[in-house]
PDB file of C-alpha atoms in Angstrom:
ATOM      1  CA  UNK N   1       6.961 249.837  42.115  1.00 49.00           C
ATOM      2  CA  UNK N   2       9.928 250.884  44.254  1.00 48.00           C
ATOM      3  CA  UNK N   3       9.853 254.305  42.690  1.00 52.00           C
ATOM      4  CA  UNK N   4       6.024 254.620  43.405  1.00 57.00           C
ATOM      5  CA  UNK N   5       6.794 253.686  47.024  1.00 55.00           C
ATOM      6  CA  UNK N   6       9.489 256.269  47.360  1.00 49.00           C
ATOM      7  CA  UNK N   7       7.242 258.971  46.008  1.00 51.00           C
ATOM      8  CA  UNK N   8       4.564 258.114  48.456  1.00 49.00           C
ATOM      9  CA  UNK N   9       6.942 258.196  51.282  1.00 46.00           C
ATOM     10  CA  UNK N  10       8.343 261.587  50.179  1.00 46.00           C
ATOM     11  CA  UNK N  11       4.927 263.016  50.154  1.00 50.00           C
ATOM     12  CA  UNK N  12       4.284 261.610  53.636  1.00 47.00           C
ATOM     13  CA  UNK N  13       7.382 263.111  54.887  1.00 47.00           C
ATOM     14  CA  UNK N  14       6.442 266.333  53.569  1.00 46.00           C
ATOM     15  CA  UNK N  15       2.969 266.409  55.105  1.00 51.00           C
ATOM     16  CA  UNK N  16       4.012 264.717  58.306  1.00 57.00           C
ATOM     17  CA  UNK N  17       7.469 265.392  58.789  1.00 59.00           C
ATOM     18  CA  UNK N  18       7.706 269.144  57.862  1.00 67.00           C
ATOM     19  CA  UNK N  19       9.287 271.055  60.649  1.00 82.00           C
ATOM     20  CA  UNK N  20       6.927 273.234  62.430  1.00 91.00           C
ATOM     21  CA  UNK N  21       6.918 277.007  61.856  1.00 97.00           C
ATOM     22  CA  UNK N  22       7.265 278.496  65.173  1.00 98.00           C
ATOM     23  CA  UNK N  23       5.368 281.795  66.100  1.00 98.00           C
ATOM     24  CA  UNK N  24       6.183 283.989  68.999  1.00 98.00           C
ATOM     25  CA  UNK N  25       3.479 286.057  70.572  1.00 98.00           C
ATOM     26  CA  UNK N  26       4.430 288.697  72.837  1.00 98.00           C
ATOM     27  CA  UNK N  27       1.803 290.628  74.925  1.00 97.00           C
ATOM     28  CA  UNK N  28       1.644 294.084  76.307  1.00 94.00           C
ATOM     29  CA  UNK N  29       2.310 295.119  79.881  1.00 92.00           C
ATOM     30  CA  UNK N  30       4.178 298.370  79.961  1.00 88.00           C
ATOM     31  CA  UNK N  31       7.350 297.940  81.925  1.00 90.00           C
ATOM     32  CA  UNK N  32       6.658 294.394  82.641  1.00 92.00           C
ATOM     33  CA  UNK N  33       7.355 293.604  78.921  1.00 95.00           C
ATOM     34  CA  UNK N  34      11.125 293.486  80.004  1.00 96.00           C
ATOM     35  CA  UNK N  35      10.299 289.838  80.817  1.00 97.00           C
ATOM     36  CA  UNK N  36      10.039 289.274  77.156  1.00 98.00           C
ATOM     37  CA  UNK N  37      13.764 289.802  76.964  1.00 98.00           C
ATOM     38  CA  UNK N  38      14.414 286.977  79.240  1.00 98.00           C
ATOM     39  CA  UNK N  39      12.094 284.581  77.253  1.00 98.00           C
ATOM     40  CA  UNK N  40      13.640 285.609  74.046  1.00 98.00           C
ATOM     41  CA  UNK N  41      17.221 284.976  75.541  1.00 98.00           C
ATOM     42  CA  UNK N  42      16.457 281.357  76.475  1.00 98.00           C
ATOM     43  CA  UNK N  43      14.798 280.689  73.303  1.00 98.00           C
ATOM     44  CA  UNK N  44      17.934 281.934  71.263  1.00 98.00           C
ATOM     45  CA  UNK N  45      20.335 280.033  73.760  1.00 98.00           C
ATOM     46  CA  UNK N  46      18.290 276.752  72.991  1.00 98.00           C
ATOM     47  CA  UNK N  47      18.409 277.408  69.396  1.00 97.00           C
ATOM     48  CA  UNK N  48      14.616 277.421  69.131  1.00 97.00           C
ATOM     49  CA  UNK N  49      13.697 278.740  65.553  1.00 97.00           C
ATOM     50  CA  UNK N  50      11.353 281.687  65.378  1.00 98.00           C
ATOM     51  CA  UNK N  51       9.747 282.050  62.133  1.00 98.00           C
ATOM     52  CA  UNK N  52       7.412 284.944  62.926  1.00 98.00           C
ATOM     53  CA  UNK N  53       6.354 287.406  65.784  1.00 98.00           C
ATOM     54  CA  UNK N  54       3.207 288.959  66.652  1.00 98.00           C
ATOM     55  CA  UNK N  55       3.254 291.616  69.481  1.00 98.00           C
ATOM     56  CA  UNK N  56       1.110 294.194  71.143  1.00 97.00           C
ATOM     57  CA  UNK N  57       2.290 297.339  72.969  1.00 94.00           C
ATOM     58  CA  UNK N  58       5.565 296.513  74.788  1.00 94.00           C
ATOM     59  CA  UNK N  59       5.531 293.168  73.134  1.00 97.00           C
ATOM     60  CA  UNK N  60       5.489 295.025  69.893  1.00 97.00           C
ATOM     61  CA  UNK N  61       8.592 296.963  71.062  1.00 96.00           C
ATOM     62  CA  UNK N  62      10.681 293.914  71.866  1.00 97.00           C
ATOM     63  CA  UNK N  63       9.459 291.923  68.838  1.00 98.00           C
ATOM     64  CA  UNK N  64      10.540 294.727  66.564  1.00 98.00           C
ATOM     65  CA  UNK N  65      13.723 295.112  68.177  1.00 97.00           C
ATOM     66  CA  UNK N  66      14.616 291.257  67.833  1.00 98.00           C
ATOM     67  CA  UNK N  67      13.155 291.042  64.465  1.00 98.00           C
ATOM     68  CA  UNK N  68      15.252 293.948  63.341  1.00 97.00           C
ATOM     69  CA  UNK N  69      18.396 292.215  64.314  1.00 96.00           C
ATOM     70  CA  UNK N  70      18.878 293.136  68.160  1.00 97.00           C
ATOM     71  CA  UNK N  71      20.122 290.408  70.475  1.00 97.00           C
ATOM     72  CA  UNK N  72      18.523 289.788  73.743  1.00 97.00           C
ATOM     73  CA  UNK N  73      21.846 290.618  75.694  1.00 97.00           C
ATOM     74  CA  UNK N  74      21.829 294.154  74.116  1.00 97.00           C
ATOM     75  CA  UNK N  75      17.965 294.471  74.711  1.00 96.00           C
ATOM     76  CA  UNK N  76      18.597 293.679  78.402  1.00 96.00           C
ATOM     77  CA  UNK N  77      21.415 296.304  78.462  1.00 95.00           C
ATOM     78  CA  UNK N  78      19.313 298.840  76.753  1.00 91.00           C
ATOM     79  CA  UNK N  79      16.414 298.267  79.259  1.00 91.00           C
ATOM     80  CA  UNK N  80      18.641 298.877  82.160  1.00 90.00           C
ATOM     81  CA  UNK N  81      20.390 301.831  80.870  1.00 87.00           C
ATOM     82  CA  UNK N  82      17.483 303.773  79.166  1.00 77.00           C
ATOM     83  CA  UNK N  83      16.220 306.797  81.069  1.00 67.00           C
ATOM     84  CA  UNK N  84      12.509 306.367  80.124  1.00 61.00           C
ATOM     85  CA  UNK N  85      11.639 309.894  81.276  1.00 55.00           C
ATOM     86  CA  UNK N  86      13.713 311.225  78.592  1.00 55.00           C
ATOM     87  CA  UNK N  87      11.673 309.253  76.054  1.00 53.00           C
ATOM     88  CA  UNK N  88       8.540 311.199  76.777  1.00 51.00           C
ATOM     89  CA  UNK N  89       7.248 314.576  76.260  1.00 46.00           C
ATOM     90  CA  UNK N  90       4.547 316.052  78.368  1.00 42.00           C
ATOM     91  CA  UNK N  91       2.151 318.327  76.636  1.00 49.00           C
ATOM     92  CA  UNK N  92      -1.393 319.764  77.714  1.00 47.00           C
ATOM     93  CA  UNK N  93      -3.726 317.947  75.459  1.00 52.00           C
ATOM     94  CA  UNK N  94      -7.341 316.597  75.927  1.00 47.00           C
ATOM     95  CA  UNK N  95      -6.365 313.451  74.168  1.00 49.00           C
ATOM     96  CA  UNK N  96      -3.355 312.405  76.470  1.00 49.00           C
ATOM     97  CA  UNK N  97      -0.770 314.405  78.440  1.00 45.00           C
ATOM     98  CA  UNK N  98       2.231 312.373  77.006  1.00 51.00           C
ATOM     99  CA  UNK N  99       3.681 312.345  73.476  1.00 53.00           C
ATOM    100  CA  UNK N 100       5.507 309.143  72.718  1.00 61.00           C
ATOM    101  CA  UNK N 101       7.728 310.086  69.931  1.00 77.00           C
ATOM    102  CA  UNK N 102      10.711 308.930  72.162  1.00 83.00           C
ATOM    103  CA  UNK N 103       9.554 305.546  71.667  1.00 89.00           C
ATOM    104  CA  UNK N 104      10.145 305.876  67.867  1.00 92.00           C
ATOM    105  CA  UNK N 105      13.680 307.256  68.522  1.00 92.00           C
ATOM    106  CA  UNK N 106      14.504 304.164  70.619  1.00 93.00           C
ATOM    107  CA  UNK N 107      13.578 301.978  67.946  1.00 96.00           C
ATOM    108  CA  UNK N 108      15.364 303.795  65.151  1.00 96.00           C
ATOM    109  CA  UNK N 109      18.470 304.232  67.362  1.00 94.00           C
ATOM    110  CA  UNK N 110      18.667 300.403  67.805  1.00 96.00           C
ATOM    111  CA  UNK N 111      17.625 298.881  64.547  1.00 97.00           C
ATOM    112  CA  UNK N 112      17.425 301.952  62.091  1.00 97.00           C
ATOM    113  CA  UNK N 113      14.705 303.697  60.473  1.00 96.00           C
ATOM    114  CA  UNK N 114      13.046 300.564  58.814  1.00 96.00           C
ATOM    115  CA  UNK N 115       9.786 299.460  57.371  1.00 98.00           C
ATOM    116  CA  UNK N 116       8.292 296.130  58.751  1.00 98.00           C
ATOM    117  CA  UNK N 117       8.791 294.496  55.379  1.00 96.00           C
ATOM    118  CA  UNK N 118      12.723 294.982  55.884  1.00 95.00           C
ATOM    119  CA  UNK N 119      12.872 292.966  59.109  1.00 97.00           C
ATOM    120  CA  UNK N 120      14.715 289.673  59.143  1.00 96.00           C
ATOM    121  CA  UNK N 121      11.812 287.968  60.905  1.00 98.00           C
ATOM    122  CA  UNK N 122       8.162 288.633  59.748  1.00 98.00           C
ATOM    123  CA  UNK N 123       6.288 290.693  62.356  1.00 98.00           C
ATOM    124  CA  UNK N 124       2.756 291.693  62.918  1.00 98.00           C
ATOM    125  CA  UNK N 125       1.944 294.498  65.334  1.00 98.00           C
ATOM    126  CA  UNK N 126      -1.562 295.197  66.735  1.00 98.00           C
ATOM    127  CA  UNK N 127      -3.112 298.323  67.389  1.00 98.00           C
ATOM    128  CA  UNK N 128      -6.704 299.886  68.069  1.00 97.00           C
ATOM    129  CA  UNK N 129      -8.513 302.048  65.831  1.00 97.00           C
ATOM    130  CA  UNK N 130      -9.661 304.603  68.287  1.00 94.00           C
ATOM    131  CA  UNK N 131     -12.556 305.794  65.997  1.00 95.00           C
ATOM    132  CA  UNK N 132     -13.987 302.395  64.928  1.00 97.00           C
ATOM    133  CA  UNK N 133     -12.936 300.314  67.763  1.00 95.00           C
ATOM    134  CA  UNK N 134     -11.481 297.702  65.413  1.00 97.00           C
ATOM    135  CA  UNK N 135      -8.407 295.553  65.978  1.00 97.00           C
ATOM    136  CA  UNK N 136      -5.744 296.882  63.596  1.00 98.00           C
ATOM    137  CA  UNK N 137      -3.066 294.527  62.117  1.00 98.00           C
ATOM    138  CA  UNK N 138      -0.099 296.437  61.071  1.00 98.00           C
ATOM    139  CA  UNK N 139       2.386 294.324  58.900  1.00 97.00           C
ATOM    140  CA  UNK N 140       3.884 296.935  56.653  1.00 97.00           C
ATOM    141  CA  UNK N 141       5.068 300.542  56.936  1.00 98.00           C
ATOM    142  CA  UNK N 142       7.396 302.306  59.380  1.00 98.00           C
ATOM    143  CA  UNK N 143       8.279 300.064  62.278  1.00 97.00           C
ATOM    144  CA  UNK N 144       9.060 302.821  64.625  1.00 97.00           C
ATOM    145  CA  UNK N 145       5.765 304.457  64.074  1.00 97.00           C
ATOM    146  CA  UNK N 146       3.812 301.187  64.167  1.00 98.00           C
ATOM    147  CA  UNK N 147       5.546 300.443  67.756  1.00 97.00           C
ATOM    148  CA  UNK N 148       4.523 303.914  68.852  1.00 95.00           C
ATOM    149  CA  UNK N 149       0.881 303.396  67.949  1.00 96.00           C
ATOM    150  CA  UNK N 150       0.718 299.985  69.487  1.00 96.00           C
ATOM    151  CA  UNK N 151       2.203 301.370  72.772  1.00 92.00           C
ATOM    152  CA  UNK N 152      -0.161 304.507  72.971  1.00 91.00           C
ATOM    153  CA  UNK N 153      -1.978 303.726  76.254  1.00 87.00           C
ATOM    154  CA  UNK N 154      -5.393 305.548  76.018  1.00 84.00           C
ATOM    155  CA  UNK N 155      -5.608 308.512  78.379  1.00 77.00           C
ATOM    156  CA  UNK N 156      -1.898 308.654  78.968  1.00 78.00           C
ATOM    157  CA  UNK N 157      -0.362 308.807  75.687  1.00 81.00           C
ATOM    158  CA  UNK N 158      -1.777 310.878  72.873  1.00 86.00           C
ATOM    159  CA  UNK N 159      -3.196 308.771  69.996  1.00 91.00           C
ATOM    160  CA  UNK N 160      -1.076 308.093  66.840  1.00 94.00           C
ATOM    161  CA  UNK N 161      -2.182 309.114  63.364  1.00 95.00           C
ATOM    162  CA  UNK N 162      -0.811 306.190  61.155  1.00 96.00           C
ATOM    163  CA  UNK N 163      -1.877 304.834  57.708  1.00 96.00           C
ATOM    164  CA  UNK N 164      -5.101 306.752  57.722  1.00 96.00           C
ATOM    165  CA  UNK N 165      -6.259 305.879  61.192  1.00 97.00           C
ATOM    166  CA  UNK N 166      -6.158 307.287  64.718  1.00 96.00           C
ATOM    167  CA  UNK N 167      -4.521 304.385  66.759  1.00 96.00           C
ATOM    168  CA  UNK N 168      -4.072 303.646  70.350  1.00 95.00           C
ATOM    169  CA  UNK N 169      -2.565 300.585  72.304  1.00 94.00           C
ATOM    170  CA  UNK N 170      -3.277 297.307  70.846  1.00 93.00           C
ATOM    171  CA  UNK N 171      -3.990 295.913  74.442  1.00 92.00           C
ATOM    172  CA  UNK N 172      -7.534 297.296  74.274  1.00 92.00           C
ATOM    173  CA  UNK N 173      -8.560 294.726  71.584  1.00 95.00           C
ATOM    174  CA  UNK N 174      -6.014 291.870  71.583  1.00 96.00           C
ATOM    175  CA  UNK N 175      -3.237 291.738  74.209  1.00 96.00           C
ATOM    176  CA  UNK N 176      -1.849 288.303  73.302  1.00 98.00           C
ATOM    177  CA  UNK N 177      -2.432 287.957  69.578  1.00 98.00           C
ATOM    178  CA  UNK N 178      -2.338 284.437  68.864  1.00 98.00           C
ATOM    179  CA  UNK N 179      -4.624 284.571  66.102  1.00 97.00           C
ATOM    180  CA  UNK N 180      -2.339 287.081  64.309  1.00 98.00           C
ATOM    181  CA  UNK N 181       0.640 284.718  64.612  1.00 98.00           C
ATOM    182  CA  UNK N 182      -1.599 281.764  63.251  1.00 97.00           C
ATOM    183  CA  UNK N 183      -2.329 283.858  60.217  1.00 97.00           C
ATOM    184  CA  UNK N 184       1.356 284.440  59.551  1.00 97.00           C
ATOM    185  CA  UNK N 185       1.806 280.733  59.051  1.00 97.00           C
ATOM    186  CA  UNK N 186       2.704 279.733  62.600  1.00 97.00           C
ATOM    187  CA  UNK N 187       1.707 276.309  63.431  1.00 95.00           C
ATOM    188  CA  UNK N 188       3.447 276.058  66.698  1.00 98.00           C
ATOM    189  CA  UNK N 189       2.629 279.178  68.964  1.00 98.00           C
ATOM    190  CA  UNK N 190       4.628 280.232  71.992  1.00 98.00           C
ATOM    191  CA  UNK N 191       2.642 282.985  73.675  1.00 98.00           C
ATOM    192  CA  UNK N 192       4.085 285.205  76.530  1.00 98.00           C
ATOM    193  CA  UNK N 193       1.558 287.150  78.888  1.00 97.00           C
ATOM    194  CA  UNK N 194       3.312 289.635  81.268  1.00 96.00           C
ATOM    195  CA  UNK N 195       0.180 290.728  82.893  1.00 93.00           C
ATOM    196  CA  UNK N 196       0.345 289.101  86.489  1.00 89.00           C
ATOM    197  CA  UNK N 197      -2.615 286.738  87.484  1.00 83.00           C
ATOM    198  CA  UNK N 198      -2.507 287.828  91.151  1.00 77.00           C
ATOM    199  CA  UNK N 199      -4.652 288.692  94.139  1.00 72.00           C
ATOM    200  CA  UNK N 200      -3.723 292.061  95.434  1.00 72.00           C
ATOM    201  CA  UNK N 201      -2.660 292.287  99.105  1.00 70.00           C
ATOM    202  CA  UNK N 202      -1.342 295.221 101.009  1.00 69.00           C
ATOM    203  CA  UNK N 203      -2.195 297.396  98.035  1.00 67.00           C
ATOM    204  CA  UNK N 204      -3.001 301.218  97.999  1.00 73.00           C
ATOM    205  CA  UNK N 205      -6.168 301.854  95.905  1.00 73.00           C
ATOM    206  CA  UNK N 206      -5.227 305.490  94.493  1.00 72.00           C
ATOM    207  CA  UNK N 207      -6.619 306.529  91.319  1.00 71.00           C
ATOM    208  CA  UNK N 208      -3.662 305.628  89.218  1.00 72.00           C
ATOM    209  CA  UNK N 209      -3.403 302.155  90.694  1.00 73.00           C
ATOM    210  CA  UNK N 210      -7.104 301.535  90.320  1.00 77.00           C
ATOM    211  CA  UNK N 211      -6.852 302.415  86.461  1.00 74.00           C
ATOM    212  CA  UNK N 212      -3.858 300.023  86.182  1.00 78.00           C
ATOM    213  CA  UNK N 213      -5.687 297.334  87.897  1.00 82.00           C
ATOM    214  CA  UNK N 214      -8.817 297.852  85.716  1.00 78.00           C
ATOM    215  CA  UNK N 215      -6.650 297.558  82.573  1.00 81.00           C
ATOM    216  CA  UNK N 216      -4.875 294.369  83.839  1.00 81.00           C
ATOM    217  CA  UNK N 217      -8.127 292.674  84.850  1.00 80.00           C
ATOM    218  CA  UNK N 218      -9.452 293.589  81.278  1.00 82.00           C
ATOM    219  CA  UNK N 219      -6.413 292.218  79.637  1.00 82.00           C
ATOM    220  CA  UNK N 220      -6.196 288.917  81.539  1.00 83.00           C
ATOM    221  CA  UNK N 221     -10.010 288.298  80.898  1.00 85.00           C
ATOM    222  CA  UNK N 222      -9.810 289.041  76.985  1.00 83.00           C
ATOM    223  CA  UNK N 223      -6.722 287.144  76.694  1.00 89.00           C
ATOM    224  CA  UNK N 224      -8.071 283.874  77.991  1.00 91.00           C
ATOM    225  CA  UNK N 225      -9.481 282.618  74.866  1.00 92.00           C
ATOM    226  CA  UNK N 226      -6.577 283.254  72.706  1.00 94.00           C
ATOM    227  CA  UNK N 227      -4.037 281.813  74.988  1.00 95.00           C
ATOM    228  CA  UNK N 228      -5.948 278.489  74.896  1.00 96.00           C
ATOM    229  CA  UNK N 229      -5.127 278.204  71.224  1.00 96.00           C
ATOM    230  CA  UNK N 230      -1.451 278.500  71.854  1.00 98.00           C
ATOM    231  CA  UNK N 231       0.814 275.558  72.031  1.00 98.00           C
ATOM    232  CA  UNK N 232       2.862 276.967  74.861  1.00 98.00           C
ATOM    233  CA  UNK N 233       1.850 279.764  77.352  1.00 98.00           C
ATOM    234  CA  UNK N 234       4.554 281.455  79.275  1.00 98.00           C
ATOM    235  CA  UNK N 235       3.436 283.704  82.206  1.00 97.00           C
ATOM    236  CA  UNK N 236       6.741 285.079  83.718  1.00 97.00           C
ATOM    237  CA  UNK N 237       5.333 287.412  86.474  1.00 94.00           C
ATOM    238  CA  UNK N 238       3.776 285.703  89.423  1.00 89.00           C
ATOM    239  CA  UNK N 239       3.635 288.781  91.688  1.00 89.00           C
ATOM    240  CA  UNK N 240       2.195 292.211  91.649  1.00 85.00           C
ATOM    241  CA  UNK N 241       4.564 294.515  89.557  1.00 88.00           C
ATOM    242  CA  UNK N 242       3.331 297.758  88.546  1.00 82.00           C
ATOM    243  CA  UNK N 243       3.456 298.611  84.798  1.00 79.00           C
ATOM    244  CA  UNK N 244       5.440 301.553  85.799  1.00 81.00           C
ATOM    245  CA  UNK N 245       8.176 299.467  87.373  1.00 83.00           C
ATOM    246  CA  UNK N 246      10.901 300.931  85.074  1.00 82.00           C
ATOM    247  CA  UNK N 247      13.724 300.553  87.627  1.00 85.00           C
ATOM    248  CA  UNK N 248      13.086 296.578  87.736  1.00 90.00           C
ATOM    249  CA  UNK N 249      14.345 295.624  84.449  1.00 93.00           C
ATOM    250  CA  UNK N 250      17.067 293.139  85.720  1.00 95.00           C
ATOM    251  CA  UNK N 251      14.418 291.374  87.928  1.00 96.00           C
ATOM    252  CA  UNK N 252      11.885 291.208  85.116  1.00 96.00           C
ATOM    253  CA  UNK N 253      14.359 289.862  82.675  1.00 97.00           C
ATOM    254  CA  UNK N 254      15.336 287.150  85.249  1.00 97.00           C
ATOM    255  CA  UNK N 255      11.595 286.329  85.717  1.00 97.00           C
ATOM    256  CA  UNK N 256      11.330 285.859  81.708  1.00 98.00           C
ATOM    257  CA  UNK N 257      14.376 283.605  81.815  1.00 98.00           C
ATOM    258  CA  UNK N 258      13.181 281.457  84.599  1.00 98.00           C
ATOM    259  CA  UNK N 259       9.593 281.057  83.233  1.00 98.00           C
ATOM    260  CA  UNK N 260      11.072 280.021  79.898  1.00 98.00           C
ATOM    261  CA  UNK N 261      13.492 277.648  81.291  1.00 98.00           C
ATOM    262  CA  UNK N 262      10.606 275.897  83.050  1.00 98.00           C
ATOM    263  CA  UNK N 263       9.093 274.906  79.654  1.00 98.00           C
ATOM    264  CA  UNK N 264      12.049 274.868  77.345  1.00 98.00           C
ATOM    265  CA  UNK N 265      12.269 271.061  77.460  1.00 98.00           C
ATOM    266  CA  UNK N 266       8.662 270.776  76.718  1.00 97.00           C
ATOM    267  CA  UNK N 267       9.140 273.201  73.738  1.00 98.00           C
ATOM    268  CA  UNK N 268      12.121 270.897  72.350  1.00 97.00           C
ATOM    269  CA  UNK N 269      10.236 267.697  72.723  1.00 96.00           C
ATOM    270  CA  UNK N 270       7.193 269.199  70.847  1.00 95.00           C
ATOM    271  CA  UNK N 271       9.385 270.541  68.134  1.00 96.00           C
ATOM    272  CA  UNK N 272      11.535 267.510  68.063  1.00 92.00           C
ATOM    273  CA  UNK N 273      14.762 269.350  68.609  1.00 84.00           C
TER     274      UNK N 273
END
């Protein structure tokens, strides 16, 4: 009888006491993605386990670097020191004036020329099939090329040929890919959205700003449903910062830290850490 009771207790512990598998979701936002570094830093410092990562665009970049073994302190240093203009090549092209192979070099220089299957933390990257309009889930193959594809902003960067598809930025279809993290087995999802939800004031509506603003609005609206399914949502940026703010990395990292610190107790409580 006692043996049967112990077996039942063991089964109940496995079902109800199993540690939750934490999925980290990192959304796109161009330069504003530096805020992801601050969030990751706080999670690491508080020993929050990260079992899988899903990322789009700049979220794919920092998800790849972290999954590949780069710590957030080195990521912050890299963001501060990188001359981003040296990572892009301008080319007269009807599909986009900028080639983004420099993003591949950045990934390879920091974590090596690896495949996604080789990373220490399982990673899914989101891109968009330009021909079909489909969301593309990339969970195998060359990590540098996958990040490049996920970051290729339409009309700015040339599309990327990868795995038999013509790909552009994942933010077109799924900027905060909570569903992808769930599919990886994550049952406690921390989602980070770096697109600011702000009303613009004193803003100059030139052509570039208008395009950027339209993209931000679309990303915010399309991410509303997915974020509702996350367990924790972190939105670090509470003011208007341009996606081209490449010189504000320290401020953006600090924003990520501050936002993560506001919910870290809640995360620990829910995870029973």
